[in-house]
Amino acid sequence: EAGVAQSPRYKIIEKRQSVAFWCNPISGHATLYWYQQILGQGPKLLIQFQNNGVVDDSQLPKDRFSAERLKGVDSTLKIQPAKLEDSAVYLCASSLAGQVYEQYFGPGTRLTVT
Amino acid sequence: RKEVEQDPGPFNVPEGATVAFNCTYSNSASQSFFWYRQDCRKEPKLLMSVYSSGNEDGRFTAQLNRASQYISLLIRDSKLSDSATYLCVVVKNTGNQFYFGTGTSLTVIP
């Protein structure tokens, strides 16, 4: 069974530039999550989708971050404009509906903002 | 105050040792608890759930203390392959909000 796919794996941009990350969850997983993991910290939930609807985006910095999951399958997370403090690994995870406890994570996108 | 707090360590223990980690949570409405494992530069993976009655899986034992609002993970007979960061996770029953701790780093030394 294919796991959660993410691209790109690495991205280096300058501050004030824009960047987008892509995630394809495990087939059949209705719930998709985006996390930000800063070095030395645990993952922080940015946004949670159930199919193509947003369940929780309370920790998403909406002035610069946006995410969508238009067809209820793959998803994109965008940062515009990026700040130095956005340097982190962005993890995408998915789970079966109602099984939030068992999330399967992708390999992540390591973002460096210079 | 953070939802979940962990001692970041690092814990450096010899092979065969027993090691325990604690994790405290701030919200008494928290409903579900888990331990995830994250290897260096890898993604987190579910290690085990934490039940009110405790949970044991081989060398790993997880326990919950609701009165004191903490969960624990005990690893017996440590192996080199146990070296990783252990993340505790707390789920609040409203909205299934998932909170990770900062993680505790474990290195098992030969």
Tab-separated table of C-alpha atoms in Angstrom:
chain	number	residue	atom	x	y	z
A	1	GLU	CA	0.000	0.000	0.000
A	2	ALA	CA	1.400	3.381	-0.988
A	3	GLY	CA	2.033	5.787	1.856
A	4	VAL	CA	1.463	9.513	2.089
A	5	ALA	CA	3.324	11.299	-0.678
A	6	GLN	CA	4.704	14.800	-0.364
A	7	SER	CA	6.637	17.076	-2.666
A	8	PRO	CA	9.018	18.710	-2.825
A	9	ARG	CA	11.195	17.090	-0.179
A	10	TYR	CA	13.363	20.180	0.222
A	11	LYS	CA	12.858	23.835	-0.593
A	12	ILE	CA	15.027	26.875	-0.040
A	13	ILE	CA	13.529	30.317	-0.605
A	14	GLU	CA	14.215	33.879	0.389
A	15	LYS	CA	11.991	35.725	2.817
A	16	ARG	CA	8.980	37.375	1.257
A	17	GLN	CA	8.854	34.766	-1.501
A	18	SER	CA	5.977	32.330	-1.925
A	19	VAL	CA	6.074	28.551	-1.699
A	20	ALA	CA	3.619	25.695	-2.112
A	21	PHE	CA	3.693	22.140	-0.852
A	22	TRP	CA	1.721	19.203	-2.184
A	23	CYS	CA	0.370	16.142	-0.404
A	24	ASN	CA	-1.345	12.998	-1.637
A	25	PRO	CA	-2.825	10.973	1.245
A	26	ILE	CA	-3.271	7.236	1.482
A	27	SER	CA	-6.099	6.086	-0.744
A	28	GLY	CA	-9.383	6.005	1.133
A	29	HIS	CA	-8.252	8.259	3.959
A	30	ALA	CA	-10.868	10.948	4.339
A	31	THR	CA	-8.975	13.011	6.908
A	32	LEU	CA	-5.866	14.982	5.985
A	33	TYR	CA	-3.653	17.059	8.252
A	34	TRP	CA	-0.892	19.580	7.743
A	35	TYR	CA	1.645	20.024	10.540
A	36	GLN	CA	4.564	22.362	11.057
A	37	GLN	CA	7.531	20.922	12.932
A	38	ILE	CA	10.202	23.389	13.951
A	39	LEU	CA	13.566	21.892	14.879
A	40	GLY	CA	13.518	20.580	18.444
A	41	GLN	CA	9.746	20.793	18.766
A	42	GLY	CA	6.847	18.463	18.257
A	43	PRO	CA	4.567	18.778	15.235
A	44	LYS	CA	2.003	21.560	15.468
A	45	LEU	CA	-1.296	21.058	13.685
A	46	LEU	CA	-1.943	23.785	11.122
A	47	ILE	CA	-5.099	22.522	9.476
A	48	GLN	CA	-7.278	19.428	9.370
A	49	PHE	CA	-9.568	18.470	6.488
A	50	GLN	CA	-12.389	15.965	6.444
A	51	ASN	CA	-12.850	15.203	2.746
A	52	ASN	CA	-12.771	18.701	1.221
A	53	GLY	CA	-14.072	20.549	4.283
A	54	VAL	CA	-11.991	22.234	6.974
A	55	VAL	CA	-12.427	20.709	10.441
A	56	ASP	CA	-9.874	22.771	12.331
A	57	ASP	CA	-7.642	25.624	11.196
A	58	SER	CA	-7.367	27.430	14.512
A	59	GLN	CA	-3.550	27.352	14.498
A	60	LEU	CA	-3.097	28.316	10.859
A	61	PRO	CA	-1.589	31.824	10.450
A	62	LYS	CA	-4.198	32.873	7.967
A	63	ASP	CA	-2.519	36.121	7.044
A	64	ARG	CA	0.164	34.188	5.176
A	65	PHE	CA	-0.775	30.515	5.119
A	66	SER	CA	-3.528	28.921	3.061
A	67	ALA	CA	-4.483	25.352	2.295
A	68	GLU	CA	-6.987	23.647	0.091
A	69	ARG	CA	-8.246	20.173	-0.672
A	70	LEU	CA	-10.613	20.875	-3.503
A	71	LYS	CA	-11.538	17.358	-4.592
A	72	GLY	CA	-11.186	15.730	-1.219
A	73	VAL	CA	-8.031	13.872	-2.156
A	74	ASP	CA	-4.724	15.674	-2.533
A	75	SER	CA	-3.981	18.981	-0.866
A	76	THR	CA	-1.725	21.994	-1.187
A	77	LEU	CA	-0.360	24.252	1.533
A	78	LYS	CA	0.877	27.695	0.522
A	79	ILE	CA	2.903	30.324	2.327
A	80	GLN	CA	2.831	33.843	0.966
A	81	PRO	CA	4.983	35.736	1.863
A	82	ALA	CA	7.429	33.558	3.779
A	83	LYS	CA	9.223	34.714	6.919
A	84	LEU	CA	12.425	33.436	8.461
A	85	GLU	CA	10.470	31.796	11.289
A	86	ASP	CA	8.617	29.633	8.762
A	87	SER	CA	11.739	27.487	8.381
A	88	ALA	CA	10.544	24.059	9.449
A	89	VAL	CA	9.500	20.651	8.217
A	90	TYR	CA	5.948	20.597	6.902
A	91	LEU	CA	4.379	17.225	7.484
A	92	CYS	CA	1.245	15.932	5.867
A	93	ALA	CA	-0.658	13.093	7.492
A	94	SER	CA	-3.832	11.199	6.754
A	95	SER	CA	-6.173	8.894	8.606
A	96	LEU	CA	-9.385	7.026	8.131
A	97	ALA	CA	-12.427	9.047	9.079
A	98	GLY	CA	-12.975	8.806	12.834
A	99	GLN	CA	-9.548	7.286	13.483
A	100	VAL	CA	-7.659	10.487	14.249
A	101	TYR	CA	-5.403	8.614	16.668
A	102	GLU	CA	-3.694	6.607	13.942
A	103	GLN	CA	-2.270	9.108	11.554
A	104	TYR	CA	0.104	8.127	8.806
A	105	PHE	CA	2.694	10.743	8.039
A	106	GLY	CA	4.447	11.576	4.826
A	107	PRO	CA	8.216	12.175	4.708
A	108	GLY	CA	7.737	15.933	5.013
A	109	THR	CA	9.013	18.973	3.152
A	110	ARG	CA	11.997	20.685	4.726
A	111	LEU	CA	11.673	24.432	4.145
A	112	THR	CA	14.534	26.837	4.684
A	113	VAL	CA	13.790	30.553	4.471
A	114	THR	CA	16.882	32.743	4.109
B	1	ARG	CA	0.432	27.172	29.249
B	2	LYS	CA	1.208	24.440	26.725
B	3	GLU	CA	-1.339	21.694	26.167
B	4	VAL	CA	1.326	19.014	26.477
B	5	GLU	CA	4.736	19.181	28.144
B	6	GLN	CA	7.602	16.725	27.989
B	7	ASP	CA	11.135	16.674	29.293
B	8	PRO	CA	13.159	16.961	26.067
B	9	GLY	CA	16.070	15.007	27.533
B	10	PRO	CA	18.327	13.785	26.103
B	11	PHE	CA	18.235	10.469	27.873
B	12	ASN	CA	21.381	8.453	27.271
B	13	VAL	CA	21.092	4.919	28.639
B	14	PRO	CA	23.108	1.717	28.222
B	15	GLU	CA	21.724	-1.277	26.400
B	16	GLY	CA	19.528	-3.370	28.629
B	17	ALA	CA	18.550	-0.492	30.886
B	18	THR	CA	15.019	0.471	31.821
B	19	VAL	CA	13.995	4.031	31.048
B	20	ALA	CA	10.798	5.966	31.663
B	21	PHE	CA	9.407	9.162	30.216
B	22	ASN	CA	6.590	11.286	31.541
B	23	CYS	CA	4.347	13.712	29.776
B	24	THR	CA	1.934	16.132	31.451
B	25	TYR	CA	-1.162	17.643	29.926
B	26	SER	CA	-3.000	20.763	30.988
B	27	ASN	CA	-6.591	20.172	29.959
B	28	SER	CA	-8.615	17.784	32.053
B	29	ALA	CA	-11.059	17.443	29.145
B	30	SER	CA	-8.402	15.572	27.205
B	31	GLN	CA	-9.795	12.250	26.187
B	32	SER	CA	-7.274	10.130	24.339
B	33	PHE	CA	-3.552	9.670	24.693
B	34	PHE	CA	-0.862	8.126	22.516
B	35	TRP	CA	2.848	7.717	22.144
B	36	TYR	CA	4.454	8.275	18.762
B	37	ARG	CA	8.048	7.537	17.823
B	38	GLN	CA	10.101	9.718	15.494
B	39	ASP	CA	13.471	8.626	14.194
B	40	CYS	CA	16.014	11.265	13.226
B	41	ARG	CA	14.878	13.124	10.104
B	42	LYS	CA	11.940	10.768	9.675
B	43	GLU	CA	8.208	11.142	10.117
B	44	PRO	CA	6.405	10.272	13.373
B	45	LYS	CA	4.814	6.832	13.647
B	46	LEU	CA	2.264	5.559	16.131
B	47	LEU	CA	3.933	3.499	18.854
B	48	MET	CA	1.039	2.718	21.133
B	49	SER	CA	-2.176	3.956	22.640
B	50	VAL	CA	-2.515	4.768	26.328
B	51	TYR	CA	-5.569	3.342	28.037
B	52	SER	CA	-6.893	4.157	31.474
B	53	SER	CA	-6.052	0.622	32.550
B	54	GLY	CA	-2.549	0.819	31.128
B	55	ASN	CA	-1.215	-0.798	28.004
B	56	GLU	CA	1.696	-3.164	27.510
B	57	ASP	CA	3.274	-4.177	24.204
B	58	GLY	CA	6.357	-6.315	24.623
B	59	ARG	CA	9.044	-4.211	26.284
B	60	PHE	CA	6.897	-1.087	26.228
B	61	THR	CA	4.372	-0.103	28.878
B	62	ALA	CA	2.201	2.999	28.731
B	63	GLN	CA	0.190	4.314	31.653
B	64	LEU	CA	-2.254	7.120	32.282
B	65	ASN	CA	-2.779	8.998	35.532
B	66	ARG	CA	-5.850	11.181	35.107
B	67	ALA	CA	-5.758	12.546	38.659
B	68	SER	CA	-2.284	13.988	38.142
B	69	GLN	CA	-2.782	14.561	34.424
B	70	TYR	CA	0.209	12.725	33.106
B	71	ILE	CA	1.033	9.766	30.907
B	72	SER	CA	4.154	7.673	31.016
B	73	LEU	CA	6.119	5.347	28.775
B	74	LEU	CA	8.380	2.668	30.203
B	75	ILE	CA	10.896	0.843	28.044
B	76	ARG	CA	12.487	-2.264	29.500
B	77	ASP	CA	15.648	-3.972	28.258
B	78	SER	CA	16.534	-1.065	25.960
B	79	LYS	CA	17.862	-1.897	22.511
B	80	LEU	CA	20.049	0.207	20.250
B	81	SER	CA	17.104	0.382	17.856
B	82	ASP	CA	15.028	2.154	20.505
B	83	SER	CA	17.089	5.301	19.956
B	84	ALA	CA	14.595	7.900	18.746
B	85	THR	CA	12.454	10.782	19.893
B	86	TYR	CA	9.289	9.780	21.716
B	87	LEU	CA	6.359	12.139	21.304
B	88	CYS	CA	3.336	12.069	23.525
B	89	VAL	CA	0.018	13.017	21.993
B	90	VAL	CA	-3.119	14.270	23.673
B	91	VAL	CA	-6.463	14.429	21.915
B	92	LYS	CA	-9.172	16.726	23.212
B	93	ASN	CA	-12.628	15.329	22.856
B	94	THR	CA	-13.983	18.463	21.235
B	95	GLY	CA	-13.105	18.589	17.559
B	96	ASN	CA	-10.577	15.778	17.827
B	97	GLN	CA	-7.773	18.291	18.333
B	98	PHE	CA	-4.435	16.545	18.271
B	99	TYR	CA	-1.589	17.979	20.380
B	100	PHE	CA	1.967	16.700	20.237
B	101	GLY	CA	4.498	17.217	22.971
B	102	THR	CA	7.971	18.471	22.113
B	103	GLY	CA	9.352	14.955	22.308
B	104	THR	CA	11.902	13.225	24.509
B	105	SER	CA	15.153	12.185	22.895
B	106	LEU	CA	16.489	8.737	23.787
B	107	THR	CA	19.888	7.362	22.846
B	108	VAL	CA	20.712	3.788	23.772
B	109	ILE	CA	24.454	3.301	24.086
B	110	PRO	CA	26.221	-0.019	23.374
